[in-house]
C-alpha positions as a printed NumPy array, in Angstrom:
array([[ 12.141,  13.478,  27.384],
       [ 15.605,  14.547,  26.299],
       [ 16.669,  16.626,  23.313],
       [ 19.753,  14.986,  21.868],
       [ 22.228,  15.498,  19.065],
       [ 22.825,  13.015,  16.308],
       [ 26.069,  11.921,  17.932],
       [ 24.091,  10.62 ,  20.893],
       [ 22.387,   7.994,  18.722],
       [ 25.379,   5.673,  18.934],
       [ 24.628,   5.12 ,  22.623],
       [ 20.906,   4.474,  22.075],
       [ 20.49 ,   2.277,  18.988],
       [ 22.44 ,  -0.951,  19.493],
       [ 23.417,  -3.999,  17.473],
       [ 20.623,  -6.543,  17.291],
       [ 17.846,  -4.019,  17.914],
       [ 14.389,  -4.407,  16.396],
       [ 13.48 ,  -1.043,  14.86 ],
       [  9.96 ,   0.093,  13.909],
       [  9.458,   2.853,  11.343],
       [  5.961,   4.273,  10.694],
       [  6.204,   5.986,   7.318],
       [  5.122,   5.892,   3.683],
       [  7.806,   6.708,   1.122],
       [  9.274,  10.029,   2.329],
       [  6.196,  10.936,   4.338],
       [  6.787,  10.646,   8.115],
       [ 10.24 ,   9.165,   7.406],
       [ 12.873,  10.29 ,   9.977],
       [ 15.467,  10.419,   7.247],
       [ 18.031,  12.549,   9.053],
       [ 18.075,  10.091,  11.963],
       [ 18.611,   7.277,   9.453],
       [ 21.369,   9.286,   7.786],
       [ 23.333,   9.677,  11.001],
       [ 22.871,   6.06 ,  12.04 ],
       [ 24.29 ,   4.971,   8.689],
       [ 27.179,   7.4  ,   8.872],
       [ 28.026,   6.355,  12.43 ],
       [ 28.207,   2.784,  11.226],
       [ 30.68 ,   3.945,   8.576],
       [ 32.81 ,   5.29 ,  11.413],
       [ 32.677,   2.507,  13.977],
       [ 30.974,  -0.497,  12.32 ],
       [ 29.099,  -1.285,  15.527],
       [ 25.369,  -0.953,  14.884],
       [ 24.54 ,  -4.032,  12.826],
       [ 22.395,  -7.172,  12.946],
       [ 19.3  ,  -4.96 ,  12.909],
       [ 15.703,  -5.99 ,  12.261],
       [ 13.442,  -3.448,  10.551],
       [  9.658,  -3.646,  10.872],
       [  7.92 ,  -1.392,   8.325],
       [  4.267,  -1.66 ,   7.395],
       [  4.675,   0.405,   4.233],
       [  7.204,   1.208,   1.524],
       [  9.815,   3.779,   2.569],
       [ 12.094,   5.827,   0.307],
       [ 12.396,   9.257,  -1.236],
       [ 13.498,   7.865,  -4.63 ],
       [ 16.446,  10.231,  -4.399],
       [ 19.821,  10.184,  -2.664],
       [ 18.288,  10.04 ,   0.802],
       [ 18.638,   7.379,   3.497],
       [ 16.295,   4.412,   3.689],
       [ 16.357,   0.591,   3.83 ],
       [ 18.816,   0.353,   0.962],
       [ 21.305,   2.548,   2.85 ],
       [ 21.35 ,   0.073,   5.732],
       [ 21.254,  -3.115,   3.673],
       [ 24.091,  -1.978,   1.403],
       [ 26.25 ,  -1.395,   4.502],
       [ 25.56 ,  -4.865,   5.891],
       [ 23.705,  -3.492,   8.9  ],
       [ 20.513,  -5.525,   8.455],
       [ 19.751,  -9.061,   9.59 ],
       [ 16.014,  -9.154,   8.899],
       [ 13.237,  -7.205,   7.191],
       [  9.561,  -7.573,   8.116],
       [  7.514,  -5.566,   5.638],
       [  4.42 ,  -5.574,   3.482],
       [  6.241,  -4.384,   0.351],
       [  9.645,  -3.054,  -0.722],
       [  9.094,  -1.71 ,  -4.228],
       [ 11.163,   1.414,  -3.54 ],
       [ 14.203,  -0.494,  -2.235],
       [ 15.98 ,  -2.238,  -5.152],
       [ 19.174,  -2.974,  -3.189],
       [ 17.098,  -4.594,  -0.444],
       [ 15.176,  -6.681,  -2.978],
       [ 18.429,  -7.973,  -4.504],
       [ 19.771,  -8.826,  -1.046],
       [ 16.593, -10.787,  -0.349],
       [ 16.887, -12.65 ,  -3.652],
       [ 20.528, -13.452,  -2.913],
       [ 19.755, -14.761,   0.597],
       [ 21.868, -12.04 ,   2.157],
       [ 19.183, -11.02 ,   4.642],
       [ 16.097, -12.657,   6.122],
       [ 12.779, -11.315,   4.867],
       [  9.077, -11.675,   5.566],
       [  6.318, -10.166,   3.442],
       [  3.226,  -9.942,   5.644],
       [ -0.096,  -8.083,   5.252],
       [  0.165,  -4.346,   5.748],
       [ -2.874,  -4.007,   7.981],
       [ -1.662,  -6.833,  10.211],
       [  1.739,  -5.155,  10.643],
       [  0.225,  -1.71 ,  11.265],
       [ -2.099,  -3.006,  13.977],
       [  0.487,  -5.34 ,  15.535],
       [  2.098,  -2.517,  17.535],
       [ -1.121,  -1.913,  19.418],
       [ -1.312,  -5.601,  20.307],
       [  2.254,  -5.475,  21.633],
       [  1.436,  -2.376,  23.683],
       [ -1.43 ,  -4.232,  25.373],
       [  0.795,  -7.225,  26.205],
       [ -1.184,  -9.399,  23.82 ],
       [  0.493, -12.665,  22.757],
       [  0.253, -11.479,  19.138],
       [ -2.42 , -10.924,  16.527],
       [ -5.008, -13.66 ,  16.006],
       [ -6.945, -13.068,  12.798],
       [ -8.355, -14.705,   9.69 ],
       [ -6.439, -12.246,   7.479],
       [ -3.968, -14.197,   5.367],
       [ -5.649, -17.596,   5.553],
       [ -5.2  , -19.696,   2.397],
       [ -2.685, -17.276,   0.893],
       [  1.089, -17.147,   0.665],
       [  1.33 , -15.95 ,   4.296],
       [ -0.499, -19.017,   5.592],
       [  2.098, -21.342,   7.229],
       [  0.724, -24.181,   5.115],
       [  2.298, -22.277,   2.229],
       [  5.283, -20.021,   2.951],
       [  4.186, -18.308,   6.161],
       [  5.339, -15.057,   4.579],
       [  8.956, -16.222,   4.413],
       [ 10.496, -14.9  ,   1.21 ],
       [ 13.815, -16.727,   0.824],
       [ 15.796, -19.748,   1.984],
       [ 17.656, -18.097,   4.87 ],
       [ 14.386, -17.018,   6.495],
       [ 13.545, -19.897,   8.818],
       [ 11.824, -18.628,  11.975],
       [  8.054, -19.039,  11.953],
       [  6.271, -15.76 ,  12.631],
       [  2.896, -17.117,  11.51 ],
       [  1.154, -20.209,  12.868],
       [ -2.225, -21.815,  12.342],
       [ -4.744, -21.961,  15.192],
       [ -8.174, -23.525,  15.545],
       [-10.649, -21.807,  17.838],
       [-14.232, -23.079,  18.108],
       [-13.657, -25.21 ,  15.025],
       [-12.603, -22.2  ,  12.951],
       [ -9.158, -21.53 ,  11.508],
       [ -7.137, -18.447,  12.417],
       [ -3.588, -17.233,  11.887],
       [ -1.422, -16.192,  14.82 ],
       [  1.176, -13.521,  13.964],
       [  4.017, -13.356,  16.485],
       [  6.098, -10.246,  15.762],
       [  9.415,  -9.548,  17.493],
       [  9.261,  -7.014,  20.303],
       [ 10.186,  -3.46 ,  19.345],
       [ 13.424,  -2.108,  20.839],
       [ 13.458,   1.274,  19.086],
       [ 10.676,   3.269,  17.438],
       [ 12.206,   5.723,  14.946],
       [  9.448,   8.231,  14.284],
       [  8.798,  11.675,  12.923],
       [  6.566,  14.608,  13.784],
       [  6.35 ,  18.241,  12.763],
       [  6.849,  19.88 ,  16.135],
       [  7.729,  18.911,  19.691],
       [  6.825,  21.232,  22.536],
       [  9.038,  21.845,  25.549],
       [  7.434,  18.967,  27.409],
       [  8.045,  16.518,  24.568],
       [  4.53 ,  16.289,  23.122],
       [  4.588,  15.531,  19.38 ],
       [  2.4  ,  17.3  ,  16.808],
       [  1.786,  16.242,  13.191],
       [  0.642,  19.607,  11.785],
       [  2.561,  19.516,   8.501],
       [  2.594,  15.786,   7.824],
       [  0.818,  14.397,   4.763],
       [ -0.605,  11.455,   6.706],
       [ -0.658,  10.387,  10.342],
       [  0.828,   6.898,  10.266],
       [  0.891,   4.443,  13.168],
       [  3.57 ,   6.23 ,  15.189],
       [  1.535,   6.413,  18.396],
       [  1.078,   2.642,  18.484],
       [  4.707,   1.991,  17.531],
       [  5.842,   4.253,  20.371],
       [  3.517,   2.445,  22.781],
       [  4.876,  -0.94 ,  21.691],
       [  8.481,   0.16 ,  22.203],
       [  7.79 ,   1.522,  25.664],
       [  5.872,  -1.617,  26.674],
       [  8.998,  -3.594,  25.776],
       [ 11.281,  -1.293,  27.728],
       [ 12.594,   0.118,  24.458],
       [ 13.246,   3.664,  23.296],
       [ 11.238,   6.173,  21.252],
       [ 13.18 ,   8.631,  19.107],
       [ 11.284,  11.352,  17.219],
       [ 12.683,  13.659,  14.546],
       [ 10.891,  17.033,  14.367],
       [ 11.271,  20.277,  12.452],
       [ 11.261,  22.545,  15.463],
       [ 10.929,  22.793,  19.236],
       [  8.013,  25.036,  20.261],
       [  6.754,  26.584,  23.479],
       [  4.37 ,  24.432,  25.486],
       [  0.777,  25.509,  25.053],
       [  1.345,  26.654,  21.471],
       [ -1.376,  24.328,  20.182],
       [ -4.614,  22.88 ,  21.465],
       [ -3.932,  19.832,  23.675],
       [ -6.248,  17.85 ,  21.397],
       [ -3.64 ,  18.232,  18.625],
       [ -1.079,  16.111,  20.466],
       [ -0.378,  12.967,  18.43 ],
       [  2.175,  11.291,  20.702],
       [  2.146,  12.432,  24.35 ],
       [  5.434,  13.278,  25.982],
       [  5.162,  10.309,  28.329],
       [  5.854,   8.013,  25.362],
       [  8.813,  10.012,  24.017],
       [ 12.369,   9.389,  25.175],
       [ 14.447,  11.443,  22.75 ],
       [ 13.823,  14.296,  20.328],
       [ 16.128,  15.224,  17.486],
       [ 15.61 ,  18.546,  15.71 ],
       [ 16.058,  18.389,  11.945],
       [ 18.865,  20.51 ,  10.507],
       [ 18.557,  19.911,   6.763],
       [ 15.055,  20.282,   5.206],
       [ 16.085,  17.807,   2.519],
       [ 15.744,  15.08 ,   5.15 ],
       [ 12.329,  16.14 ,   6.412],
       [ 10.203,  16.322,   3.273],
       [  6.436,  16.236,   3.609],
       [  6.227,  14.046,   0.503],
       [  8.707,  12.978,  -2.166],
       [  7.918,  15.998,  -4.313],
       [  8.086,  18.851,  -1.825],
       [  9.315,  19.983,   1.575],
       [  5.953,  21.464,   2.57 ],
       [  2.666,  22.241,   0.851],
       [ -0.006,  23.401,   3.348],
       [ -2.793,  21.945,   1.2  ],
       [ -1.363,  18.436,   1.673],
       [ -1.829,  18.66 ,   5.435],
       [ -5.331,  20.114,   5.178],
       [ -4.515,  23.733,   6.014],
       [ -6.35 ,  24.983,   2.95 ],
       [ -8.157,  23.568,  -0.055],
       [ -7.193,  23.918,  -3.693],
       [ -9.665,  24.876,  -6.418],
       [ -8.081,  22.84 ,  -9.187],
       [ -6.044,  19.64 ,  -9.218],
       [ -2.352,  20.001,  -9.962],
       [ -2.439,  16.713, -11.851],
       [ -3.429,  16.601, -15.515],
       [ -5.995,  14.087, -16.712],
       [ -4.733,  10.76 , -17.996],
       [ -3.835,  10.42 , -21.62 ],
       [ -6.284,   8.327, -23.596],
       [ -5.129,   4.726, -23.831],
       [ -5.503,   1.262, -22.333],
       [ -5.188,   2.402, -18.719],
       [ -7.975,   4.948, -19.069],
       [-10.209,   2.419, -20.835],
       [ -9.65 ,  -0.117, -18.049],
       [-10.405,   2.444, -15.345],
       [-13.547,   3.635, -17.122],
       [-14.906,   0.092, -17.326],
       [-13.869,  -0.699, -13.754],
       [-15.553,   2.452, -12.461],
       [-18.869,   1.31 , -13.918],
       [-19.165,  -1.092, -10.984],
       [-19.47 ,   1.885,  -8.625],
       [-22.729,   2.951,  -7.025],
       [-23.602,   6.365,  -5.594],
       [-22.455,   6.611,  -1.998],
       [-19.955,   3.775,  -2.232],
       [-17.022,   3.888,   0.17 ],
       [-14.17 ,   2.856,  -2.106],
       [-10.732,   1.381,  -1.45 ],
       [ -8.262,   2.202,  -4.196],
       [ -5.039,   0.242,  -4.406],
       [ -1.72 ,   1.281,  -5.866],
       [ -0.651,   0.865,  -9.466],
       [ -3.305,   1.491, -12.077],
       [ -6.106,   1.907,  -9.539],
       [ -4.367,   4.813,  -7.842],
       [ -5.411,   6.699, -11.004],
       [ -9.13 ,   6.026, -10.463],
       [ -9.486,   9.398,  -8.739],
       [ -8.126,  11.051, -11.883],
       [-10.771,   9.453, -14.109],
       [-13.57 ,  10.233, -11.657],
       [-12.576,  13.903, -11.629],
       [-12.423,  14.087, -15.419],
       [-15.899,  12.564, -15.575],
       [-17.274,  14.907, -12.857],
       [-18.159,  11.795, -10.864],
       [-15.806,  12.247,  -7.896],
       [-18.516,  13.65 ,  -5.621],
       [-20.65 ,  10.521,  -6.037],
       [-18.348,   8.211,  -4.057],
       [-15.916,   8.404,  -1.137],
       [-12.384,   7.229,  -1.887],
       [-10.117,   5.719,   0.738],
       [ -6.405,   4.948,   0.783],
       [ -5.477,   2.592,   3.595],
       [ -2.857,   4.996,   4.978],
       [ -5.764,   6.972,   6.438],
       [ -6.821,   9.228,   3.561],
       [-10.581,   9.746,   3.102],
       [-12.1  ,  11.621,   0.171],
       [-10.572,  14.474,  -1.763],
       [ -8.234,  14.482,  -4.731],
       [ -5.949,  11.45 ,  -4.679],
       [ -2.638,  11.963,  -6.477],
       [ -1.134,   9.383,  -8.821],
       [  1.875,   9.024, -11.1  ],
       [  4.361,  11.8  , -10.342],
       [  1.82 ,  13.178,  -7.878],
       [  1.688,   9.978,  -5.829],
       [  1.276,  10.808,  -2.143],
       [ -0.026,  14.299,  -2.927],
       [ -3.611,  14.138,  -1.66 ],
       [ -5.688,  17.302,  -1.47 ],
       [ -9.063,  18.509,  -0.101],
       [ -9.476,  15.523,   2.198],
       [-12.707,  14.882,   4.064],
       [-10.811,  13.187,   6.894],
       [ -7.549,  11.527,   7.799],
       [ -6.995,   8.899,  10.449],
       [ -4.11 ,   7.054,  12.005],
       [ -2.9  ,   4.234,   9.791],
       [ -3.751,   1.494,  12.297],
       [ -7.189,   2.971,  12.999],
       [ -7.915,   3.019,   9.267],
       [ -7.327,  -0.732,   9.185],
       [ -9.83 ,  -1.083,  12.051],
       [-12.306,   0.764,   9.827],
       [-11.551,  -1.526,   6.87 ],
       [-11.557,  -4.782,   8.832],
       [-14.939,  -3.93 ,  10.354],
       [-16.824,  -3.421,   7.095],
       [-16.286,   0.288,   6.5  ],
       [-15.757,  -0.061,   2.73 ],
       [-18.104,  -1.272,   0.012],
       [-15.844,  -1.997,  -2.947],
       [-12.114,  -2.351,  -3.629],
       [-10.125,  -1.711,  -6.798],
       [ -6.941,  -3.789,  -6.877],
       [ -4.22 ,  -4.529,  -9.409],
       [ -2.935,  -7.898, -10.573],
       [  0.29 ,  -9.366, -11.907],
       [ -1.057, -12.842, -12.7  ],
       [ -4.434, -14.578, -12.729],
       [ -4.907, -18.344, -13.107],
       [ -7.76 , -20.519, -14.298],
       [ -9.266, -20.738, -10.815],
       [ -9.333, -16.964, -10.483],
       [ -6.414, -16.823,  -8.033],
       [ -4.368, -13.621,  -8.172],
       [ -0.676, -12.873,  -7.733],
       [  0.316,  -9.285,  -7.085],
       [  3.608,  -9.666,  -5.224],
       [  5.925, -11.683,  -7.452],
       [  6.147, -11.413, -11.232],
       [  9.081, -12.488, -13.361],
       [ 12.186, -11.099, -11.69 ],
       [ 10.211,  -8.686,  -9.537],
       [  9.683,  -9.343,  -5.834],
       [  7.471,  -6.642,  -4.339],
       [  5.403,  -7.907,  -1.458],
       [  1.655,  -7.407,  -1.484],
       [  1.172,  -4.322,   0.705],
       [ -2.422,  -4.165,   1.923],
       [ -3.689,  -6.357,  -0.918],
       [ -4.301,  -9.465,   1.208],
       [ -5.971,  -7.534,   4.051],
       [ -8.327,  -5.741,   1.653],
       [ -9.098,  -8.646,  -0.661],
       [-10.226, -10.771,   2.306],
       [-12.326,  -8.037,   3.885],
       [-14.382,  -6.146,   1.295],
       [-17.532,  -7.573,  -0.329],
       [-16.933,  -6.514,  -3.957],
       [-13.504,  -6.756,  -5.609],
       [-12.459,  -5.376,  -8.987],
       [ -9.041,  -6.553, -10.207],
       [ -7.796,  -4.271, -12.976],
       [ -4.876,  -4.357, -15.394],
       [ -3.733,  -4.82 , -18.963],
       [ -4.144,  -8.321, -20.354],
       [ -0.621,  -8.825, -21.731],
       [  2.584,  -7.182, -20.526],
       [  4.136,  -5.   , -23.205],
       [  1.325,  -5.164, -25.743],
       [  0.548,  -2.065, -27.8  ],
       [ -2.866,  -0.984, -29.038],
       [ -4.864,   1.994, -30.212],
       [ -8.514,   2.858, -30.787],
       [-10.147,   3.602, -34.094],
       [-13.837,   4.169, -34.777],
       [-14.654,   3.215, -31.18 ],
       [-12.921,  -0.145, -31.519],
       [ -9.764,  -1.539, -29.953],
       [ -6.959,  -2.395, -32.386],
       [ -4.066,  -4.588, -31.175],
       [ -0.923,  -3.27 , -32.873],
       [  1.546,  -5.747, -31.401],
       [  1.45 ,  -8.457, -28.764],
       [  3.437,  -8.219, -25.566],
       [  6.106, -10.411, -24.08 ],
       [  4.389, -11.915, -21.019],
       [  0.918, -13.295, -20.476],
       [ -0.844, -12.382, -17.238],
       [ -3.507, -15.092, -17.476],
       [ -1.472, -18.171, -16.606],
       [ -1.887, -21.823, -15.636],
       [ -0.638, -21.243, -12.104],
       [  0.208, -18.037, -10.235],
       [  3.716, -17.651,  -8.79 ],
       [  2.378, -16.274,  -5.507],
       [ -1.089, -16.977,  -4.108],
       [ -2.063, -13.542,  -2.793],
       [ -5.794, -13.892,  -3.518],
       [ -7.397, -17.311,  -3.137],
       [-10.493, -17.553,  -5.33 ],
       [-11.833, -20.675,  -3.623],
       [-11.646, -18.99 ,  -0.223],
       [-13.246, -15.882,  -1.705],
       [-16.262, -17.915,  -2.783],
       [-16.64 , -19.149,   0.805],
       [-16.563, -15.518,   1.945],
       [-19.375, -14.716,  -0.497],
       [-17.501, -12.018,  -2.386],
       [-18.396, -10.614,  -5.798],
       [-15.244, -10.628,  -7.945],
       [-14.532,  -9.194, -11.393],
       [-11.372,  -8.966, -13.507],
       [-11.2  ,  -6.018, -15.915],
       [ -8.751,  -5.599, -18.795],
       [ -8.804,  -3.411, -21.9  ],
       [ -9.708,  -6.494, -23.97 ],
       [-12.17 ,  -8.379, -21.818],
       [-14.036,  -8.584, -18.518],
       [-14.251, -11.785, -16.452],
       [-16.308, -12.791, -13.457],
       [-15.527, -15.311, -10.732],
       [-18.268, -17.941, -10.604],
       [-18.754, -21.165,  -8.681],
       [-17.433, -23.028, -11.72 ],
       [-14.401, -20.789, -12.251],
       [-13.367, -17.817, -14.393],
       [-16.058, -16.761, -16.856],
       [-15.564, -14.374, -19.764],
       [-18.568, -12.021, -19.754],
       [-17.497,  -9.11 , -22.001],
       [-15.13 ,  -8.529, -24.917],
       [-13.836,  -5.247, -26.338],
       [-15.378,  -3.995, -29.587],
       [-13.361,  -4.862, -32.687],
       [-11.511,  -7.849, -31.216],
       [-11.445, -11.433, -32.421],
       [-12.286, -13.717, -29.489],
       [ -9.796, -16.468, -30.356],
       [ -6.934, -14.367, -31.711],
       [ -6.986, -11.384, -29.363],
       [ -8.267, -12.894, -26.109],
       [ -8.186, -16.684, -25.798],
       [ -4.811, -17.125, -27.526],
       [ -3.305, -14.691, -25.011],
       [ -4.321, -16.907, -22.085],
       [ -2.648, -20.109, -20.901],
       [ -6.06 , -21.547, -20.094],
       [ -9.496, -21.414, -21.637],
       [-12.034, -19.702, -19.39 ],
       [-15.713, -20.39 , -19.26 ],
       [-17.472, -18.236, -21.839],
       [-20.814, -16.703, -20.995],
       [-23.729, -17.754, -23.169],
       [-24.671, -14.091, -23.037],
       [-21.206, -12.746, -23.959],
       [-21.514,  -8.987, -24.358],
       [-19.424,  -6.359, -26.128],
       [-18.003,  -3.697, -23.818],
       [-19.664,  -0.341, -24.433],
       [-17.851,   1.078, -27.477],
       [-18.151,   4.633, -26.118],
       [-15.4  ,   3.795, -23.61 ],
       [-12.996,   3.434, -26.54 ],
       [-13.109,   7.053, -27.615],
       [-10.992,   9.919, -26.348],
       [-13.857,  11.814, -24.736],
       [-16.584,   9.919, -22.901],
       [-18.429,  11.934, -20.255],
       [-21.042,   9.377, -19.173],
       [-19.496,   7.808, -16.066],
       [-21.425,   9.961, -13.592],
       [-24.743,   8.906, -15.077],
       [-23.595,   5.268, -15.177],
       [-22.84 ,   5.39 , -11.436],
       [-26.177,   7.066, -10.684],
       [-28.002,   4.4  , -12.669],
       [-26.511,   1.566, -10.58 ],
       [-28.701,   0.415,  -7.714]])
């Protein structure tokens, strides 16, 4: 292990390197290392043609250094990611065929480092079959200049599998809180653990380098040996952060001890959701929960499920999970995204995917951008947006019960009156379409997996059946033809026992979710 200055980076990171970063947004992001790499390129123009492998979205939504900083400088050849919502410059470069890009499942990327470290020939899994990452579709390739096949189809014992062949890691750019004098890395102040250990192992297996940004160098023996996250034997270089702006615990703050589990808060710092369509959707979605459920909550609207459960005093009835390794507690959303308090446990990112893949969760709440007549779902590409699917594909092919939640029409406006939903004006884009732009969830394959699937909007609830999409509930006060069917590009099956959604959900104060969950068996 060697402690180096930022100037030394020019001799370590080289043109053509494959770089792994294990971070989420600003959390665990070695931003000061990225800053100096970018600035050195401004000076000498040498470190280009880079490939970045990132399992999660990285950015601080500020003037920091992230994917956009490298893409805008022309330093990047290829991106392999699960989603890039926080990188608008990168997304435009992908659209314009300026860089190669693959959108692959988050859990597959996060666990791929461990496979590399064990000299495996790649990941062989069913995750991604019959979706956009299947080579019979796009193989995860996002644009025309992306031509190499990273995903192939295999048949083993008469069953289909996908083989993911990731490029070998040359440099792992990682972050910890402290490094001791021997080079052991500790994660004391980090908001989540990430997959840094596995990324470091993969780099070393390939003869590559491991660079870790830390806040401070501490005396050896300062902490219990069990607290070591990355042992010194896997660390080549340590860089000590100089500017706290480039070592933030989360987007919103440099360091809050409650976010790393050093104490518990007595009251959430996030206000309850305003009454409106999103709250109505989440209330109805949450009625599928049962006491004791282990629950996966996705990003977007479902990241606010924790908020509704707390307001309804129902949060103790279930155990929430975010795939980054967060278990239980108060899950932040909106401006508090990434701020998770009072956790029951946190695990390494890649280990959390082991837990998910092996049946650890009972039910998943996922968003949607488009749904077609077969019940297929697109979450990664909508209109001019190109996001990637994150962990959506991994989760939607793993968990038994799936609840897809979202508003029915983009841009529509509504209000509630006398416990009924009133549509004030229609939106500009239908979400229920003839054919989805990106096949991220394959309904036909889901039926073979034996999953229970529901689609919840503020206007109606649908269920996936053997015959297709079936309308099973409609909001109180709505006209079936005018407010629901006319806002769909296809006509769904309509249940002979079509019900009206409980009108009590359409009032500002409800208070009956906890009992609803307890009543489910």
